[in-house]
Short mmCIF file of C-alpha atoms in Angstrom, two decimals:
data_model
loop_
_atom_site.label_atom_id
_atom_site.label_comp_id
_atom_site.label_asym_id
_atom_site.label_seq_id
_atom_site.Cartn_x
_atom_site.Cartn_y
_atom_site.Cartn_z
CA MET L 1 33.55 -38.37 23.15
CA SER L 2 36.35 -38.27 20.64
CA SER L 3 36.16 -34.43 20.61
CA ASP L 4 37.19 -34.48 24.39
CA LEU L 5 40.68 -35.49 23.27
CA LEU L 6 40.60 -33.66 20.11
CA VAL L 7 41.56 -36.64 18.13
CA ASP L 8 42.55 -34.24 15.01
CA LEU L 9 46.15 -34.75 15.96
CA HIS L 10 48.72 -33.41 13.60
CA ASP L 11 48.57 -35.31 10.16
CA ASP L 12 52.19 -35.07 9.46
CA LEU L 13 53.38 -37.07 12.47
CA GLY L 14 54.57 -40.62 11.56
CA GLY L 15 56.42 -43.68 12.86
CA ASP L 16 56.54 -43.97 16.67
CA ASP L 17 55.11 -40.46 16.72
CA SER L 18 51.81 -41.32 15.01
CA PRO L 19 48.61 -39.95 16.38
CA SER L 20 47.70 -43.43 17.58
CA ALA L 21 50.90 -43.74 19.41
CA ALA L 22 50.33 -40.23 20.81
CA LEU L 23 46.88 -41.28 22.11
CA ASP L 24 48.66 -44.10 24.10
CA GLN L 25 50.07 -41.32 26.34
CA LEU L 26 46.59 -40.87 27.66
CA LYS L 27 47.27 -43.91 29.89
CA LEU L 28 49.04 -41.45 31.99
CA VAL L 29 45.47 -40.12 32.80
CA GLN L 30 44.27 -42.58 35.51
CA ASP L 31 40.52 -43.47 35.65
CA LYS L 32 40.27 -41.80 39.03
CA GLN L 33 41.13 -38.54 37.39
CA TRP L 34 37.87 -38.56 35.59
CA PRO L 35 35.52 -37.27 38.36
CA PRO L 36 31.80 -37.24 37.97
CA ASP L 37 30.39 -33.72 37.38
CA ASP L 38 27.79 -34.30 40.10
CA PRO L 39 26.47 -36.94 42.35
CA VAL L 40 23.11 -37.39 40.48
CA SER L 41 22.51 -40.77 39.13
CA LEU L 42 22.84 -41.59 35.39
CA SER L 43 19.08 -42.59 35.58
CA LYS L 44 18.32 -39.11 35.46
CA SER L 45 19.27 -39.17 31.64
CA ALA L 46 16.50 -41.67 31.24
CA SER L 47 13.90 -39.18 32.52
CA ASP L 48 15.24 -36.55 30.16
CA ILE L 49 14.49 -38.79 27.39
CA LYS L 50 10.98 -39.83 28.70
CA SER L 51 10.24 -36.07 29.08
CA LEU L 52 10.53 -35.65 25.23
CA GLY L 53 7.58 -37.71 24.60
CA GLY L 54 9.23 -40.55 22.99
CA THR L 55 12.52 -42.64 22.70
CA SER L 56 13.81 -42.76 19.11
CA HIS L 57 13.06 -41.29 15.60
CA LEU L 58 14.05 -44.62 14.24
CA PRO L 59 11.77 -47.61 13.82
CA TRP L 60 12.25 -50.34 16.28
CA ASP L 61 13.76 -52.84 13.61
CA ASP L 62 16.43 -50.20 12.54
CA PRO L 63 19.95 -51.54 13.24
CA PHE L 64 20.75 -48.43 15.12
CA TYR L 65 17.51 -48.26 17.19
CA ASP L 66 19.16 -49.37 20.61
CA ILE L 67 21.67 -46.32 20.03
CA ALA L 68 19.27 -43.77 18.80
CA ARG L 69 16.66 -44.40 21.57
CA HIS L 70 19.29 -42.75 24.07
CA GLN L 71 19.33 -39.69 22.05
CA ILE L 72 23.07 -39.17 22.63
CA VAL L 73 23.52 -37.90 18.94
CA GLU L 74 21.02 -35.34 17.46
CA VAL L 75 20.77 -33.04 14.60
CA ALA L 76 19.39 -29.62 15.48
CA GLY L 77 18.70 -27.71 12.22
CA ASP L 78 21.11 -24.74 11.36
CA ASP L 79 23.07 -22.48 13.51
CA ASN L 80 22.86 -18.63 13.09
CA PHE L 81 25.22 -18.75 10.12
CA GLY L 82 23.48 -21.42 8.04
CA ARG L 83 25.59 -24.58 9.24
CA LYS L 84 24.07 -27.91 10.18
CA VAL L 85 24.16 -28.37 14.06
CA ILE L 86 25.03 -32.03 15.24
CA VAL L 87 24.70 -32.32 19.03
CA PHE L 88 26.39 -34.86 21.23
CA ASN L 89 25.02 -35.21 24.84
CA ALA L 90 27.38 -36.96 27.24
CA CYS L 91 24.78 -37.12 30.12
CA ARG L 92 22.62 -39.35 27.93
CA MET L 93 25.29 -42.16 27.60
CA PRO L 94 24.25 -45.05 29.88
CA PRO L 95 26.83 -46.98 32.00
CA GLN L 96 29.63 -48.54 29.95
CA HIS L 97 28.00 -51.94 30.25
CA GLN L 98 24.81 -50.97 28.94
CA LEU L 99 25.90 -49.41 25.68
CA ASP L 100 27.63 -50.91 22.60
CA HIS L 101 30.38 -48.21 22.04
CA HIS L 102 31.42 -49.43 18.66
CA LYS L 103 27.83 -49.11 17.57
CA LEU L 104 27.70 -45.73 18.97
CA LEU L 105 30.63 -44.68 16.86
CA MET L 106 29.05 -46.22 13.78
CA TYR L 107 25.87 -44.38 14.44
CA LEU L 108 27.78 -41.09 14.91
CA LYS L 109 29.60 -41.78 11.66
CA GLN L 110 26.22 -42.40 9.84
CA THR L 111 24.69 -39.47 11.14
CA LEU L 112 27.74 -37.19 10.22
CA ASP L 113 27.86 -38.91 6.64
CA LYS L 114 24.67 -36.85 5.74
CA TYR L 115 25.99 -33.66 6.40
CA VAL L 116 29.79 -33.78 6.01
CA GLU L 117 29.75 -32.47 2.49
CA SER L 118 28.30 -29.15 3.80
CA ASP L 119 29.78 -26.90 6.57
CA TYR L 120 28.60 -28.02 9.90
CA THR L 121 28.88 -27.27 13.66
CA LEU L 122 29.38 -29.82 16.43
CA ILE L 123 28.11 -29.04 19.95
CA TYR L 124 29.28 -31.09 22.77
CA PHE L 125 27.54 -31.01 26.01
CA HIS L 126 30.15 -32.40 28.38
CA HIS L 127 28.36 -32.28 31.75
CA GLY L 128 27.26 -35.85 32.85
CA LEU L 129 30.41 -37.58 31.51
CA THR L 130 31.42 -39.75 34.64
CA SER L 131 33.77 -42.57 35.34
CA GLU L 132 30.66 -44.66 35.07
CA ASN L 133 29.75 -43.79 31.50
CA LYS L 134 32.89 -42.46 29.96
CA PRO L 135 34.05 -44.19 26.60
CA SER L 136 37.43 -46.39 26.84
CA LEU L 137 40.65 -45.45 25.52
CA SER L 138 40.25 -48.11 22.77
CA TRP L 139 36.92 -46.28 21.69
CA LEU L 140 38.90 -43.06 21.45
CA ARG L 141 41.49 -44.73 19.14
CA ASP L 142 38.87 -46.27 17.04
CA ALA L 143 37.12 -42.81 16.79
CA TYR L 144 40.31 -41.23 15.54
CA ARG L 145 40.89 -43.93 12.78
CA GLU L 146 37.34 -43.66 11.77
CA PHE L 147 37.07 -39.78 11.62
CA ASP L 148 39.42 -38.95 8.74
CA ARG L 149 39.87 -35.68 6.75
CA LYS L 150 36.39 -36.30 5.14
CA TYR L 151 34.75 -35.43 8.46
CA LYS L 152 37.15 -32.79 9.73
CA LYS L 153 37.40 -30.85 6.52
CA ASN L 154 33.98 -28.95 6.67
CA ILE L 155 33.49 -28.80 10.43
CA LYS L 156 33.64 -25.04 10.97
CA ALA L 157 33.40 -25.06 14.83
CA LEU L 158 33.47 -27.43 17.87
CA TYR L 159 31.78 -26.11 20.93
CA ILE L 160 32.53 -27.70 24.27
CA VAL L 161 29.77 -26.71 26.55
CA HIS L 162 30.53 -26.78 30.40
CA PRO L 163 34.22 -27.84 30.12
CA THR L 164 35.90 -29.24 33.11
CA MET L 165 39.46 -28.73 34.17
CA LEU L 166 40.31 -32.17 33.06
CA ILE L 167 39.21 -31.42 29.40
CA ARG L 168 41.14 -28.04 29.53
CA THR L 169 44.27 -29.91 30.83
CA ILE L 170 44.20 -32.59 28.07
CA LEU L 171 43.85 -30.00 25.45
CA ILE L 172 46.90 -28.15 26.83
CA LEU L 173 49.11 -31.48 27.14
CA PHE L 174 48.08 -32.34 23.42
CA LYS L 175 48.51 -28.83 21.91
CA PRO L 176 51.66 -29.57 20.26
CA LEU L 177 49.96 -32.59 18.52
CA ILE L 178 46.85 -30.90 17.31
CA SER L 179 46.77 -29.37 14.03
CA PHE L 180 46.82 -25.54 14.17
CA LYS L 181 43.99 -25.27 11.69
CA PHE L 182 41.62 -27.55 13.58
CA GLY L 183 42.82 -26.06 16.92
CA ARG L 184 41.27 -22.72 15.89
CA LYS L 185 37.89 -24.35 15.58
CA ILE L 186 37.75 -25.29 19.17
CA ASN L 187 35.66 -23.02 21.55
CA TYR L 188 34.61 -23.35 25.36
CA ILE L 189 31.10 -22.44 26.13
CA ASN L 190 30.83 -21.84 29.99
CA TYR L 191 27.12 -20.97 30.09
CA LEU L 192 24.13 -21.70 27.97
CA SER L 193 23.31 -18.14 27.43
CA GLU L 194 26.74 -17.91 25.32
CA LEU L 195 25.28 -20.41 22.95
CA GLU L 196 22.60 -17.98 21.72
CA GLU L 197 25.41 -16.28 19.60
CA ILE L 198 25.85 -19.44 17.69
CA VAL L 199 22.28 -21.24 17.64
CA LYS L 200 18.93 -20.55 19.17
CA CYS L 201 18.82 -22.61 22.27
CA ASP L 202 14.97 -22.93 21.70
CA GLN L 203 15.70 -25.38 18.85
CA LEU L 204 18.14 -27.50 20.80
CA VAL L 205 16.58 -30.26 23.12
CA ILE L 206 19.10 -29.46 25.97
CA PRO L 207 18.98 -32.24 28.59
CA ASN L 208 17.22 -31.06 32.01
CA ARG L 209 20.41 -32.19 33.63
CA VAL L 210 22.43 -29.79 31.66
CA ARG L 211 20.09 -26.82 32.25
CA GLU L 212 20.12 -27.67 36.06
CA TYR L 213 23.76 -27.76 36.16
CA ASP L 214 23.85 -24.40 34.22
CA ASP L 215 21.46 -22.79 36.75
CA LYS L 216 23.70 -24.05 39.47
CA ILE L 217 26.81 -22.61 38.29
CA ARG L 218 25.20 -19.21 37.35
CA LEU L 219 23.82 -18.90 40.81
CA SER L 220 27.14 -19.56 42.32
CA LEU L 221 28.55 -16.39 40.69
CA LYS L 222 28.49 -12.96 42.09
CA PRO L 223 25.57 -10.89 40.86
CA SER L 224 27.87 -8.52 39.03
CA VAL L 225 29.18 -11.46 36.81
CA VAL L 226 26.02 -13.61 36.24
CA PRO L 227 25.35 -14.02 32.43
CA GLY L 228 22.16 -12.98 30.97
CA PRO L 229 19.06 -15.41 30.34
CA ILE L 230 19.40 -18.09 27.67
CA SER L 231 16.72 -16.50 25.46
CA PRO L 232 16.42 -12.67 25.84
CA PRO L 233 12.94 -11.18 25.59
CA ARG L 234 12.12 -10.05 22.05
CA SER L 235 12.23 -6.38 21.34
CA PRO L 236 9.49 -4.92 19.17
CA PRO L 237 10.31 -4.96 15.40
CA LEU L 238 12.00 -2.19 13.76
CA PRO L 239 9.89 -0.12 11.13
CA PHE L 240 11.78 -1.64 8.23
CA GLN L 241 12.64 -5.07 9.95
CA GLN L 242 12.64 -8.01 7.49
CA PHE L 243 14.10 -10.72 9.59
CA GLY L 244 11.79 -12.41 12.31
CA VAL L 245 8.59 -10.72 11.04
CA PRO L 246 5.56 -12.63 9.94
CA LEU L 247 4.94 -12.98 6.17
CA SER L 248 1.69 -11.30 6.64
CA ALA L 249 3.34 -8.11 7.98
CA LEU L 250 6.09 -8.22 5.29
CA GLY L 251 3.43 -7.51 2.51
CA HIS L 252 3.67 -4.02 3.70
CA LYS L 253 7.38 -3.83 3.69
CA ALA L 254 8.79 -3.76 -0.01
CA ALA L 255 7.20 -6.94 -0.98
CA ASP L 256 6.32 -7.11 -4.64
CA SER L 257 2.94 -7.37 -6.13
CA GLU L 258 2.76 -11.15 -5.47
CA GLY L 259 3.68 -10.74 -1.97
CA ILE L 260 7.29 -12.12 -2.15
CA PRO L 261 9.39 -10.63 0.61
CA LEU L 262 12.41 -8.28 -0.34
CA VAL L 263 14.97 -10.61 1.26
CA MET L 264 13.77 -13.49 -1.00
CA ARG L 265 13.54 -11.62 -4.27
CA ASP L 266 17.17 -9.98 -3.69
CA THR L 267 18.79 -13.43 -2.72
CA ILE L 268 17.04 -15.68 -5.16
CA GLY L 269 17.37 -13.02 -8.05
CA PHE L 270 21.04 -12.75 -7.44
CA LEU L 271 21.59 -16.55 -7.12
CA GLN L 272 19.49 -17.17 -10.37
CA GLU L 273 21.93 -15.05 -12.43
CA ASN L 274 25.27 -16.05 -10.50
CA GLY L 275 24.87 -19.13 -8.31
CA LEU L 276 23.18 -21.93 -10.30
CA LYS L 277 26.43 -23.55 -11.41
CA THR L 278 28.23 -23.01 -8.14
CA GLU L 279 29.41 -26.42 -6.65
CA GLY L 280 28.07 -26.84 -3.30
CA ILE L 281 25.81 -24.00 -3.28
CA PHE L 282 23.83 -23.84 0.09
CA ARG L 283 26.36 -26.17 1.60
CA ARG L 284 28.97 -23.50 2.43
CA SER L 285 28.88 -20.98 5.28
CA ALA L 286 29.66 -17.29 4.86
CA ASN L 287 31.68 -14.75 6.63
CA VAL L 288 30.12 -14.17 9.90
CA SER L 289 30.72 -10.28 10.08
CA LEU L 290 29.13 -9.93 6.64
CA VAL L 291 26.05 -11.88 7.60
CA LYS L 292 25.50 -9.73 10.67
CA GLU L 293 25.94 -6.66 8.57
CA ILE L 294 23.53 -7.61 5.75
CA LYS L 295 20.95 -8.66 8.20
CA GLN L 296 21.29 -5.27 10.06
CA LYS L 297 20.98 -3.35 6.66
CA TYR L 298 17.90 -5.00 5.89
CA ASN L 299 16.33 -4.53 9.23
CA SER L 300 17.41 -0.91 9.00
CA GLY L 301 15.80 -0.14 5.52
CA GLU L 302 19.11 0.19 3.80
CA GLU L 303 19.56 -1.13 0.19
CA VAL L 304 21.54 -4.35 -0.15
CA SER L 305 23.47 -5.08 -3.44
CA PHE L 306 24.54 -8.66 -3.57
CA SER L 307 25.92 -7.79 -7.08
CA GLN L 308 28.42 -5.40 -5.46
CA LEU L 309 29.34 -7.95 -2.75
CA ASP L 310 29.71 -10.81 -5.56
CA ASP L 311 29.45 -13.60 -2.91
CA VAL L 312 27.08 -16.48 -3.91
CA HIS L 313 27.53 -18.19 -0.47
CA LEU L 314 26.71 -14.99 1.37
CA ALA L 315 23.45 -14.73 -0.52
CA ALA L 316 22.72 -18.45 0.05
CA VAL L 317 23.08 -18.13 3.77
CA ILE L 318 20.91 -14.99 3.95
CA LEU L 319 18.12 -16.77 2.18
CA LYS L 320 18.34 -19.67 4.64
CA MET L 321 18.53 -17.51 7.57
CA PHE L 322 15.49 -15.44 6.45
CA LEU L 323 13.32 -18.55 6.17
CA ARG L 324 14.58 -19.99 9.49
CA GLU L 325 13.92 -16.70 11.31
CA LEU L 326 10.25 -16.61 10.26
CA PRO L 327 8.19 -16.65 13.41
CA GLU L 328 6.15 -19.57 12.06
CA PRO L 329 7.71 -21.72 9.26
CA LEU L 330 6.83 -21.34 5.59
CA LEU L 331 4.85 -24.51 5.60
CA THR L 332 3.01 -23.45 8.91
CA TYR L 333 2.52 -25.52 12.13
CA GLN L 334 -1.00 -26.39 10.73
CA LEU L 335 0.55 -28.75 8.32
CA TYR L 336 3.21 -30.17 10.60
CA ASN L 337 1.55 -33.43 11.39
CA ASP L 338 0.40 -34.14 8.01
CA ILE L 339 3.81 -33.57 6.63
CA VAL L 340 5.59 -35.60 9.34
CA ASN L 341 3.13 -38.70 8.61
CA PHE L 342 3.37 -38.12 4.87
CA HIS L 343 5.42 -41.31 4.46
CA ASN L 344 2.03 -43.06 5.18
CA VAL L 345 0.49 -41.85 2.03
CA ASP L 346 0.79 -44.26 -1.04
CA THR L 347 2.72 -43.06 -4.01
CA GLU L 348 -0.22 -42.87 -6.38
CA SER L 349 -2.06 -40.38 -4.02
CA GLN L 350 0.91 -38.17 -2.93
CA ALA L 351 0.58 -35.62 -5.81
CA GLU L 352 -3.23 -34.98 -5.05
CA ARG L 353 -2.38 -34.91 -1.28
CA ILE L 354 0.21 -32.25 -1.47
CA ARG L 355 -2.04 -30.34 -3.70
CA ASN L 356 -4.76 -30.31 -1.05
CA MET L 357 -2.36 -29.51 1.71
CA LEU L 358 -0.52 -26.50 -0.09
CA THR L 359 -3.71 -24.95 -1.31
CA SER L 360 -4.68 -24.42 2.47
CA LEU L 361 -1.76 -22.45 3.17
CA PRO L 362 -2.08 -18.56 3.72
CA GLU L 363 -1.77 -16.60 0.38
CA GLU L 364 1.53 -15.05 1.27
CA ASN L 365 2.85 -18.48 2.37
CA TYR L 366 1.67 -20.20 -0.92
CA ALA L 367 3.24 -17.41 -2.97
CA SER L 368 6.66 -17.49 -1.21
CA LEU L 369 6.69 -21.34 -1.21
CA ARG L 370 5.88 -21.44 -4.85
CA PHE L 371 8.78 -18.92 -5.55
CA VAL L 372 11.31 -20.88 -3.48
CA ILE L 373 10.48 -24.24 -5.01
CA GLN L 374 10.62 -22.83 -8.44
CA PHE L 375 14.06 -21.52 -7.80
CA LEU L 376 15.30 -24.87 -6.23
CA ALA L 377 14.01 -26.76 -9.44
CA GLN L 378 16.51 -24.47 -11.35
CA VAL L 379 19.23 -25.26 -9.04
CA SER L 380 18.53 -28.98 -9.37
CA ALA L 381 18.54 -28.85 -13.10
CA GLU L 382 22.23 -27.88 -12.84
CA SER L 383 23.13 -30.70 -10.29
CA GLU L 384 25.72 -32.31 -12.53
CA VAL L 385 27.66 -29.28 -12.15
CA ASN L 386 26.54 -28.00 -8.68
CA LYS L 387 26.11 -31.44 -7.17
CA MET L 388 22.85 -30.43 -5.57
CA THR L 389 20.29 -32.95 -6.42
CA ASN L 390 16.45 -32.90 -5.04
CA ALA L 391 17.72 -35.15 -2.22
CA ASN L 392 20.50 -32.72 -1.27
CA LEU L 393 18.47 -29.73 -1.47
CA ALA L 394 15.81 -31.20 0.62
CA VAL L 395 18.50 -32.02 3.34
CA VAL L 396 19.47 -28.20 3.36
CA PHE L 397 16.05 -26.68 3.06
CA GLY L 398 13.71 -29.06 4.83
CA PRO L 399 14.53 -27.83 8.36
CA ASN L 400 14.13 -24.20 7.05
CA LEU L 401 10.67 -24.72 5.60
CA LEU L 402 9.07 -26.47 8.45
CA TRP L 403 9.83 -27.00 12.26
CA GLY L 404 7.72 -28.07 15.24
CA GLN L 405 6.56 -25.78 18.04
CA ASP L 406 8.42 -28.18 20.47
CA ALA L 407 11.97 -28.71 19.63
CA SER L 408 11.96 -32.38 20.48
CA MET L 409 9.41 -32.96 17.94
CA THR L 410 11.36 -31.25 15.26
CA LEU L 411 14.45 -33.40 15.96
CA SER L 412 12.55 -36.51 15.60
CA ALA L 413 10.82 -35.29 12.43
CA ILE L 414 13.87 -33.93 10.55
CA GLY L 415 14.00 -37.08 8.35
CA PRO L 416 10.32 -37.10 7.31
CA ILE L 417 10.34 -33.33 6.76
CA ASN L 418 13.45 -33.74 4.53
CA ASN L 419 11.58 -36.63 2.62
CA PHE L 420 8.54 -34.43 2.19
CA THR L 421 10.70 -31.63 0.74
CA ARG L 422 12.34 -34.01 -1.70
CA ILE L 423 8.89 -35.36 -2.83
CA LEU L 424 7.72 -31.82 -3.32
CA LEU L 425 10.79 -31.15 -5.67
CA ASP L 426 10.43 -34.42 -7.35
CA LEU L 427 6.78 -33.82 -8.13
CA HIS L 428 7.57 -30.24 -9.24
CA GLN L 429 9.99 -31.86 -11.93
CA GLU L 430 7.53 -34.31 -12.99
CA LYS L 431 4.75 -31.48 -13.36
CA SER L 432 2.56 -33.45 -11.17
CA CYS L 433 1.90 -30.84 -8.60
CA SER L 434 0.30 -27.86 -10.23
CA CYS L 435 0.81 -25.78 -6.99
CA CYS L 436 4.36 -25.37 -7.73
CA GLN L 437 4.43 -25.14 -11.42
CA THR L 438 5.63 -22.14 -13.27
#
């Protein structure tokens, strides 16, 4: 993968010292210096895919079907700071002669094109990259040329999971050529448990081969330094806790007469007054320390004033985080299959079908969904200024309104979920869905 070599080489280099010329220096690294991470056959990656209950979320006649079916590149919702997560799995790359690497590059580019206007995080699972399936040097050069500033500008972090000595060595060799700004975005993740600080591992479909390797290296450590489990047990909710609490329980915790949770009222109220004309609202991340602080204040029963903080993007991130951390999504698991298969409903029947689906929601879910949709309609009404059309809002909010109980189901359903969210917003604008009208 291009991130192995950090192809964000310094943009100011020119002439014979150009990034492409610099990449030629990689010929010094012989193929034999790319050792396999373990002796397990690459065929094991195929069993990982089969265990997910499917092969690809794309139809068989899609031009990228033969790439997507390997599930090398995936979108995994948002991280803990409201940024989209793109995952690249090296162990799922088949042997070189079985994969069109140029097509893989185009598929990766197409995937990123949907999210590069927003802040995003890239997670690269390095384990499983071997001399048998590693991309060629020419592929890396092509990747450098393809991924220009458009793709690098909004990537907020690149996490290399289970880095080998080779990767670390290459980064040291090329340190003088890597832009300082991009270099600060690179992070090594030695154990899967460390990922929990960035993204909930439950929402990632981590290949079995990667999990087994993680278990292996954890067991090889001395007991005093063994990292904790990937997902620590949940502690009982605090008396005033707002995040990670069922909507039915929040009705007794400072919700208003309509049952709208406090966090939703505070964030949406502030954004209605201050954020509707902010370009890229919901596409930017916020200060990590501030996000943690605000979340802790809400869970401790302390008052939060977004007016004093005066940060539109902070309020936007807190709203998305609140929705994402609900124990059950706002649209509920019960409606999951109906929503994922909604594309089969003919256009004339969509409004009536949605009306029937939403009226089956629990009262508190219905009230909160209505509150959110009405607000998003206000945001979309200012799209000429804030650039957030219904389609753009659907990409941001779809994964925060619905996800599957099984992470693999969620990854394959992100497109249909986003499409349903867009239709919901479109129907609200057309006043065709009375469920979400004012």
